CSV table of C-alpha atoms and ligand atoms in Angstrom, one decimal:
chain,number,residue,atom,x,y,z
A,1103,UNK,CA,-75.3,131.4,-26.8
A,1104,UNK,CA,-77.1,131.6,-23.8
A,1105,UNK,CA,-75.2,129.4,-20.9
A,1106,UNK,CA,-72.8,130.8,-18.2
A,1107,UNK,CA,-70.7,128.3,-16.7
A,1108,UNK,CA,-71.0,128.7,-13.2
A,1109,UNK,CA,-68.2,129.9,-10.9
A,1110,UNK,CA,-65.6,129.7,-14.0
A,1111,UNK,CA,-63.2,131.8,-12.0
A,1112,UNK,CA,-62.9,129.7,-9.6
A,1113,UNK,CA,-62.3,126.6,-11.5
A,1114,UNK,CA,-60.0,128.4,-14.0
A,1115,UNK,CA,-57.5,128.9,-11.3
A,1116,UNK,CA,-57.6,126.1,-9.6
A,1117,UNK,CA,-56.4,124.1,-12.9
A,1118,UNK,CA,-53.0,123.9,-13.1
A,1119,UNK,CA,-51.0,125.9,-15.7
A,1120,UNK,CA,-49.1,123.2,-18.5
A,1121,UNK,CA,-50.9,120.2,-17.8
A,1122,UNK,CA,-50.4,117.3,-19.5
A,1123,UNK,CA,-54.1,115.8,-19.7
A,1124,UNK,CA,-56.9,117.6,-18.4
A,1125,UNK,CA,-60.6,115.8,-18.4
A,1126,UNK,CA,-63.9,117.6,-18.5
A,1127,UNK,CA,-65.9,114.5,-17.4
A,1128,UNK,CA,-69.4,116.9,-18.3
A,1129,UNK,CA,-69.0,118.6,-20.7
A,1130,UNK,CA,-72.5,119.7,-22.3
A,1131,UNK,CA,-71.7,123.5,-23.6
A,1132,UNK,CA,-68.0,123.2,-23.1
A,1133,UNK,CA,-67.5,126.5,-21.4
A,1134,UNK,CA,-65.9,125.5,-18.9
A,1135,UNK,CA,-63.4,123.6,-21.0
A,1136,UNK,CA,-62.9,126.1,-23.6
A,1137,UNK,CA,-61.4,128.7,-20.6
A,1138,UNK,CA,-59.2,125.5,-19.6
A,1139,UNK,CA,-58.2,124.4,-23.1
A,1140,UNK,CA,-54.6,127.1,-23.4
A,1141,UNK,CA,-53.8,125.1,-19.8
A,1142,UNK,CA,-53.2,121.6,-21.8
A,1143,UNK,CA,-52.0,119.9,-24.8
A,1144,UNK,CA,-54.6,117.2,-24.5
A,1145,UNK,CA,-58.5,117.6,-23.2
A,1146,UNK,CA,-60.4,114.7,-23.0
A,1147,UNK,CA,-64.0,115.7,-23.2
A,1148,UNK,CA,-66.8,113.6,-22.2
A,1149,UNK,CA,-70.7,113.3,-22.3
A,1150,UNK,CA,-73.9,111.2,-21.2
A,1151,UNK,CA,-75.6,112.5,-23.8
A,1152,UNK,CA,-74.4,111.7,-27.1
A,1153,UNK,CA,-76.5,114.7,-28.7
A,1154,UNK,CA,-74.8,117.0,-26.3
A,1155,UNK,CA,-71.7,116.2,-27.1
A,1156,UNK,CA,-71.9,116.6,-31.0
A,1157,UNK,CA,-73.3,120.1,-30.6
A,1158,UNK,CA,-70.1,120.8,-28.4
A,1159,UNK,CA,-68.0,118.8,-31.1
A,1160,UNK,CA,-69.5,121.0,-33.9
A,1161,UNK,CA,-68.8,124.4,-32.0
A,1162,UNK,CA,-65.7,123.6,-30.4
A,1163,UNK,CA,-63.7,122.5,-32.9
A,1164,UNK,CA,-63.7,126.2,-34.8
A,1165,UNK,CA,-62.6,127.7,-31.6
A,1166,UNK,CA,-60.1,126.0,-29.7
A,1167,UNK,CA,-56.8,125.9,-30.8
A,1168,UNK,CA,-55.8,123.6,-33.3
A,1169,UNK,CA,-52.7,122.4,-32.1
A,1170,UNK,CA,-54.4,121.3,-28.6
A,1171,UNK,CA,-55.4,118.0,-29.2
A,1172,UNK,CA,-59.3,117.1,-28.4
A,1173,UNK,CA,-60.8,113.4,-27.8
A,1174,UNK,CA,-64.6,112.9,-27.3
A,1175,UNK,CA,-66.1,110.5,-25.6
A,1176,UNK,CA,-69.7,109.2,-25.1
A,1177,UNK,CA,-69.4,107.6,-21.9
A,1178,UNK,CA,-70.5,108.2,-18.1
A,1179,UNK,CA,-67.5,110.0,-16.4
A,1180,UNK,CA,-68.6,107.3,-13.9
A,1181,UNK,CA,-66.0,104.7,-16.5
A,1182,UNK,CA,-63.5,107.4,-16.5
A,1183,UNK,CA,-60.4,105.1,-15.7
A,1184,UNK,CA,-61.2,102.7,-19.1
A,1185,UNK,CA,-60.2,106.3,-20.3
A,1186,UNK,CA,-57.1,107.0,-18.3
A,1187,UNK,CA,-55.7,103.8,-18.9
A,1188,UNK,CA,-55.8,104.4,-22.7
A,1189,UNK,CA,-54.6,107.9,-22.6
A,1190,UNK,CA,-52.7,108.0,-19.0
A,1191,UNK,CA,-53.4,109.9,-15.9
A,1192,UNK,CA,-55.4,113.1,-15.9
A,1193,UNK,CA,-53.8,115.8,-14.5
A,1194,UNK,CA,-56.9,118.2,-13.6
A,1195,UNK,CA,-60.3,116.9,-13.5
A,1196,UNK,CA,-63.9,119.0,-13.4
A,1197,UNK,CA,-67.2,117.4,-13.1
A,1198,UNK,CA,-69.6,120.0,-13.6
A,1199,UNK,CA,-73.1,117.6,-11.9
A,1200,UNK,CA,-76.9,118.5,-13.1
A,1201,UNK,CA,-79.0,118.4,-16.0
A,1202,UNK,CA,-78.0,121.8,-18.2
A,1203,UNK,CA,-80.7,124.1,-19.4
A,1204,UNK,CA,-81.1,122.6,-22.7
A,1205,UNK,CA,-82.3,119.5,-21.3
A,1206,UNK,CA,-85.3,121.6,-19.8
A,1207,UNK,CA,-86.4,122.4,-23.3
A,1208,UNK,CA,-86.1,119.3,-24.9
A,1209,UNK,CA,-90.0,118.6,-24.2
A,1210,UNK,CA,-90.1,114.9,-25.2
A,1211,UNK,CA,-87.5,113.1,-23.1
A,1212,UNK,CA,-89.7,114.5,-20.3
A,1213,UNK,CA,-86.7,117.0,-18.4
A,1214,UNK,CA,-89.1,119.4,-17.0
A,1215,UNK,CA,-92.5,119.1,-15.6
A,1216,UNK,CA,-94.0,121.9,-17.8
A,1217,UNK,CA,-94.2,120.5,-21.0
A,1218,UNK,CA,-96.7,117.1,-21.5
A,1219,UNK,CA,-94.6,114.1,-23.1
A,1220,UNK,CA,-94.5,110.6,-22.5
A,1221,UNK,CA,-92.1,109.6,-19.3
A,1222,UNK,CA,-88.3,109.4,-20.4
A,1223,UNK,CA,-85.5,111.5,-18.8
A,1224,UNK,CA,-82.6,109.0,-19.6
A,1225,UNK,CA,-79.2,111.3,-20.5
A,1226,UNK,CA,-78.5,108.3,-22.7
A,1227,UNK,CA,-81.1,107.6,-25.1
A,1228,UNK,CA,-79.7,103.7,-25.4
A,1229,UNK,CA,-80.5,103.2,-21.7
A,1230,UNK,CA,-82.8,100.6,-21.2
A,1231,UNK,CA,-84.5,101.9,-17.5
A,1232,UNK,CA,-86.8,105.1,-18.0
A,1233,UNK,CA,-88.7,107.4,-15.8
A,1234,UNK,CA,-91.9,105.2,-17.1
A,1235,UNK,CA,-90.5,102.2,-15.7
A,1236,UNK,CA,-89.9,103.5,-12.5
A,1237,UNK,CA,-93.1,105.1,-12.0
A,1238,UNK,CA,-94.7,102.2,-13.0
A,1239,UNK,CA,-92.9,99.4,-11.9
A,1240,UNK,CA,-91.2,100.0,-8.8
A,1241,UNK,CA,-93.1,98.7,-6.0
A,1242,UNK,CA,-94.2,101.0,-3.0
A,1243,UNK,CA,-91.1,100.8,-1.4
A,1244,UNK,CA,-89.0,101.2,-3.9
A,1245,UNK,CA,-90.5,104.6,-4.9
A,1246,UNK,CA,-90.5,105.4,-1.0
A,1247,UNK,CA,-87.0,105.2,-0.8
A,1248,UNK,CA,-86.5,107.2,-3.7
A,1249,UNK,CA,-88.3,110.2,-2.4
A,1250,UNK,CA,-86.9,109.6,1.3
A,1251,UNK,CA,-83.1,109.4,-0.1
A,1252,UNK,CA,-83.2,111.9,-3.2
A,1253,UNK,CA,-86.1,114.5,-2.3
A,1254,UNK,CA,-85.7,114.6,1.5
A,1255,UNK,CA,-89.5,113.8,1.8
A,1256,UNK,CA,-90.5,112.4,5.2
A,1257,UNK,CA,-90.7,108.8,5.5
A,1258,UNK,CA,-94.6,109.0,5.7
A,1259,UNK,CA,-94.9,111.8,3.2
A,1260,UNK,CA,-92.9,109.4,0.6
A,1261,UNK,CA,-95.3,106.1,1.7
A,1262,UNK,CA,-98.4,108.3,0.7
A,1263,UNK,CA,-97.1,109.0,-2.4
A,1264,UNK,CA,-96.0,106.0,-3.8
A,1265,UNK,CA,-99.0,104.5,-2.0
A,1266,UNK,CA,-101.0,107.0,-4.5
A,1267,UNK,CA,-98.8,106.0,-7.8
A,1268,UNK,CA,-99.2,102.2,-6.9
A,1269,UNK,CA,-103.1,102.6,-6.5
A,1270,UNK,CA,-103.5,105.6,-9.5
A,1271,UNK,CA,-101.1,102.9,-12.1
A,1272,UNK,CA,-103.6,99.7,-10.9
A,1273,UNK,CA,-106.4,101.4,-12.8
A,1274,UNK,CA,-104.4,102.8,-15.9
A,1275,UNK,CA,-100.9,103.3,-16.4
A,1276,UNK,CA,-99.2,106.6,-15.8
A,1277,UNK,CA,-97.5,107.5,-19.1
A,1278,UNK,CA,-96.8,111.2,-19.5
A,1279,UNK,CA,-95.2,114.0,-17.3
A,1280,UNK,CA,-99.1,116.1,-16.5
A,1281,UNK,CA,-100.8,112.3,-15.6
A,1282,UNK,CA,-97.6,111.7,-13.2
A,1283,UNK,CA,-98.1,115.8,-11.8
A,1284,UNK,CA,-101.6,115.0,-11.4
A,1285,UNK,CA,-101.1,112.2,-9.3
A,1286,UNK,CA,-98.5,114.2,-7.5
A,1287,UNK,CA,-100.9,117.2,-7.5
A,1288,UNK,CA,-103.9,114.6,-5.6
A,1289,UNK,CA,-101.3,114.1,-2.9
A,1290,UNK,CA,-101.4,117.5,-1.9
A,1291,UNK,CA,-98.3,118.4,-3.2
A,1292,UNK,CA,-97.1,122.1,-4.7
A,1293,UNK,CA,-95.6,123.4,-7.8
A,1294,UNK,CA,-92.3,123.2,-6.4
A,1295,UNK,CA,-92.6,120.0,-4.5
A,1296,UNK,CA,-93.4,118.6,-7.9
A,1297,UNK,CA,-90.5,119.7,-8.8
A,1298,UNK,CA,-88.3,118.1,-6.5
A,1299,UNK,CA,-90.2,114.6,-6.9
A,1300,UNK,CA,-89.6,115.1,-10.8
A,1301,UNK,CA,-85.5,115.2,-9.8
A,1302,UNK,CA,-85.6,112.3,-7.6
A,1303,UNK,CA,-86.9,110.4,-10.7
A,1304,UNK,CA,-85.0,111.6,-13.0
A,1305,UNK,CA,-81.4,111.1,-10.2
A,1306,UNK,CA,-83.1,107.4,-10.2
A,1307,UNK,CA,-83.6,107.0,-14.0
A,1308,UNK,CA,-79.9,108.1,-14.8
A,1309,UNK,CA,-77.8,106.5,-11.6
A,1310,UNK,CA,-76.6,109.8,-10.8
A,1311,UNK,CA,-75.4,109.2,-7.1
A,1312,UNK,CA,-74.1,106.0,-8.0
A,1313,UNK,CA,-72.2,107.3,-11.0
A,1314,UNK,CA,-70.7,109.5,-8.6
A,1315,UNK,CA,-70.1,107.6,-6.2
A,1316,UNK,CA,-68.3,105.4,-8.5
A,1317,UNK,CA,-66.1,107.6,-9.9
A,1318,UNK,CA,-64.9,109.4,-6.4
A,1319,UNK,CA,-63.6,105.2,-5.7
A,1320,UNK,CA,-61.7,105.6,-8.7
A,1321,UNK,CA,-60.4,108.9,-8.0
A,1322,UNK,CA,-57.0,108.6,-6.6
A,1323,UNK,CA,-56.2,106.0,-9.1
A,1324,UNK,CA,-56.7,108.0,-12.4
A,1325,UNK,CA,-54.8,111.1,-11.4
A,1326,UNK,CA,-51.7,111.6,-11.9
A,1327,UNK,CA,-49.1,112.1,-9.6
A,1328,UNK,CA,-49.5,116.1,-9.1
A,1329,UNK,CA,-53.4,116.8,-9.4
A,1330,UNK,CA,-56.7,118.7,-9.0
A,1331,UNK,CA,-59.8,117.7,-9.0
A,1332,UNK,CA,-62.8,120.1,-8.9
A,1333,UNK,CA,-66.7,118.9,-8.7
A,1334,UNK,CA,-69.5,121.6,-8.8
A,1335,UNK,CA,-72.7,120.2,-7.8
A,1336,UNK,CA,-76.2,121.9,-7.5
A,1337,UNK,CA,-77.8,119.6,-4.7
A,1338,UNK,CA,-77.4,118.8,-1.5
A,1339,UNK,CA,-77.1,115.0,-1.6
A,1340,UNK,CA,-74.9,115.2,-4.5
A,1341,UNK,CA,-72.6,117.7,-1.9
A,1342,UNK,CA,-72.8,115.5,0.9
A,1343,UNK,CA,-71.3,112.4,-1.3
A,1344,UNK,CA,-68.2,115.0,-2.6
A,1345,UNK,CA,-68.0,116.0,1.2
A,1346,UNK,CA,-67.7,112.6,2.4
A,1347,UNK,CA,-65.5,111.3,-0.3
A,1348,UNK,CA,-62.9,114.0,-0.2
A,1349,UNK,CA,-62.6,114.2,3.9
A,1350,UNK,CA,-61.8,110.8,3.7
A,1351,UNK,CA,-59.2,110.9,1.0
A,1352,UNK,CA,-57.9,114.1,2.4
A,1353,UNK,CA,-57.6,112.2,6.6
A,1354,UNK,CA,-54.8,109.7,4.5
A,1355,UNK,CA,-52.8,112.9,4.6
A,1356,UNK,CA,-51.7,112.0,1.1
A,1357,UNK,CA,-54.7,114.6,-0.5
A,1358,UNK,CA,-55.2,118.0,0.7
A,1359,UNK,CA,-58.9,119.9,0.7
A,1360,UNK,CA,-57.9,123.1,-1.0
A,1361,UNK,CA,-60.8,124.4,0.5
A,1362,UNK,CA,-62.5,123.4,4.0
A,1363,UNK,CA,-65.4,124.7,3.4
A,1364,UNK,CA,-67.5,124.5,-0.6
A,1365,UNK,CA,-67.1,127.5,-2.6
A,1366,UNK,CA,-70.4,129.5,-3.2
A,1367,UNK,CA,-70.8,131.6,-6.2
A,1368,UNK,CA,-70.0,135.2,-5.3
A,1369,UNK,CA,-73.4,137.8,-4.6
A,1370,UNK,CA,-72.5,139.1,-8.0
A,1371,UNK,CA,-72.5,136.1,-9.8
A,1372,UNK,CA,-75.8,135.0,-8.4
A,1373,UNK,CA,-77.2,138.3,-9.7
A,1374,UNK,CA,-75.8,138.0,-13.1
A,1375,UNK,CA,-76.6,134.3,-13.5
A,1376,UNK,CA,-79.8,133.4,-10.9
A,1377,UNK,CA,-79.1,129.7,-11.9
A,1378,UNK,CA,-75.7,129.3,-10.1
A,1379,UNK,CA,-77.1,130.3,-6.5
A,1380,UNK,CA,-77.6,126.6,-5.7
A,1381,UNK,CA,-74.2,125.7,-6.9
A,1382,UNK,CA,-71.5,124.5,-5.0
A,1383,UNK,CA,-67.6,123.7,-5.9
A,1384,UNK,CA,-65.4,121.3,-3.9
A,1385,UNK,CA,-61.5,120.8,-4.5
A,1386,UNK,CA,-59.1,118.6,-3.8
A,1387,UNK,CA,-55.4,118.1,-4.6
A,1388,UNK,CA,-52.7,115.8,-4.0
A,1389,UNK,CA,-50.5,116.7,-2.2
B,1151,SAM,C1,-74.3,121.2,-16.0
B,1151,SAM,S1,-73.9,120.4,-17.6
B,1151,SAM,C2,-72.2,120.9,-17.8
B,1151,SAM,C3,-72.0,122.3,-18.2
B,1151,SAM,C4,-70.5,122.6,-18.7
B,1151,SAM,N1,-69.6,122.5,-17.6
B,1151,SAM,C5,-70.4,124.0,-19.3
B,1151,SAM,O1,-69.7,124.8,-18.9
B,1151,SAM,O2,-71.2,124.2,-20.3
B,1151,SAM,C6,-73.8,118.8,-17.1
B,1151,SAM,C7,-73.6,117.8,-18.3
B,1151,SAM,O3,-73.3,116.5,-17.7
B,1151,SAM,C8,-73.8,115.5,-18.5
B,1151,SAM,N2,-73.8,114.3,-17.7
B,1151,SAM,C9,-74.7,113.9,-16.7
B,1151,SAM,N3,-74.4,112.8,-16.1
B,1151,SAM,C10,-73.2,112.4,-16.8
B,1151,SAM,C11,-72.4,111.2,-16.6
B,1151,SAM,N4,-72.7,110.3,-15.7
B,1151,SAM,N5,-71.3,111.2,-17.4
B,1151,SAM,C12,-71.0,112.1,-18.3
B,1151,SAM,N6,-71.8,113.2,-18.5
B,1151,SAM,C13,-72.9,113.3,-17.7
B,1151,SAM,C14,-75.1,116.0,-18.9
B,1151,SAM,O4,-75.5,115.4,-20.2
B,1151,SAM,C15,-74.9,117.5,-19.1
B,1151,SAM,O5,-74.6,117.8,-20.5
């Protein structure tokens, strides 16, 4: 097994010890969980992606142990308090944000821009909206806004480049991941510029700020009354909502910012695992 959870340490000790109900709202290869799962009687472990979860559900259940009591759920972590009024307050909370690496491989749903499949990249195979329909059916400004607000293009850069996808789609439709780089590609753009234009669809297709968003509004409602919640995130919008979200639950002076500043994996760690150097972990607790 190839995945390293990213800054484990840290999130192993800021979970509690005997919690009652701990939540791993992303749980993809469950390593994060497995290191929290002697902390609680009762993890509740959720996924998007249904076919993530049964690959966790299949390996997990052999190594936790038995007498800690597991539910799965296929849901958004963005619903999380349908969940907590079910099965009560959560005690410790980790959202782990970003695709994992085995997304990136799975060539048809269109994840990364090197492979040539048709446009998908919906977590949730039962969503209706795909990549295709955004690239083809948002108007100009709508695509503009997405590459202004999730890739940090310029204003004018974004215009020219939905401009170009509006114009390209009038002659024939753009329906796989190398016709949508070669547009991107005519625009001037770079490998890694691609790149970033690829996220900003695929943080569009799945309603990843809004989930977010979302679920830091529910946040002081579905903890319990002594708790911890830790978010790792891998981009900078995705920070600056946590930021935002927590300073303002933490200026109530009923939540405390364990740490001012994000945690940063250590020099090590980014040596060991290049993938976490982007990574960023925010905590907060009540106090
Ligand atoms: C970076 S991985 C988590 C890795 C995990 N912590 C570990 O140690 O293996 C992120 C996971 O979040 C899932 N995900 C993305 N958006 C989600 C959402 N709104 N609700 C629940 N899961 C989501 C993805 O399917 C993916 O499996």
């Amino acid at each position: 097994m190839l995945h390293t959870p990213v800054l484990l340490e840290e999130v192993n000790s800021a979970c509690p010890d005997n919690c009652n109900l701990i939540i791993d709202g992303t749980l993809w290869h469950w390593w994060h969980s497995f290191h929290l799962a002697s902390k609680t009687s009762h993890l509740i472990w959720m996924d998007i992606d249904p076919n993530m979860l049964s690959i966790a559900q299949k390996n997990l259940q052999a190594l936790v142990n038995p007498q800690s009591k597991i539910t799965y759920i296929n849901d958004s972590y963005s619903n999380i308090d349908s969940i907590t009024k079910q099965y009560g307050k959560a005690d410790f909370i980790l959202l782990d944000l970003w695709v994992n690496m085995d997304h990136f491989k799975i060539w048809d749903r269109w994840f990364s821009i090197n492979y040539n499949s048709m446009l998908d990249m919906r977590f949730d195979q039962e969503q209706n909206l795909s990549a295709y329909d955004i690239v083809n059916k948002y108007s100009a400004q709508q695509l503009e806004k997405i590459f202004v607000e999730y890739a940090d293009f310029t204003p004018i850069k974004s215009r020219e480049i939905a401009e170009n996808i509006v114009q390209t789609r009038k002659k024939s439709e753009i329906q796989t991941t190398f016709d949508f780089k070669k547009v991107l590609w005519e625009c001037g753009l770079g490998k890694s510029a691609i790149t970033v234009i690829f996220q900003s669809i695929r943080i569009q297709t799945n309603n990843e700020i809004q989930n977010l968003k979302t679920f830091l509004d529910k946040l002081p409602d579905i903890l319990s009354s002594w708790w911890v919640c830790c978010i790792i995130t891998f981009h900078s919008i995705e920070d600056r909502v946590v930021k935002k979200a927590f300073q303002q639950l933490a200026s109530t002076k009923r939540f405390d910012l364990v740490n001012k500043k994000a945690i940063k994996p250590t020099y090590i760690e980014v040596q060991k695992n290049k993938a976490s150097r982007s990574s960023l972990l925010r905590i907060i607790s009540k106090i």
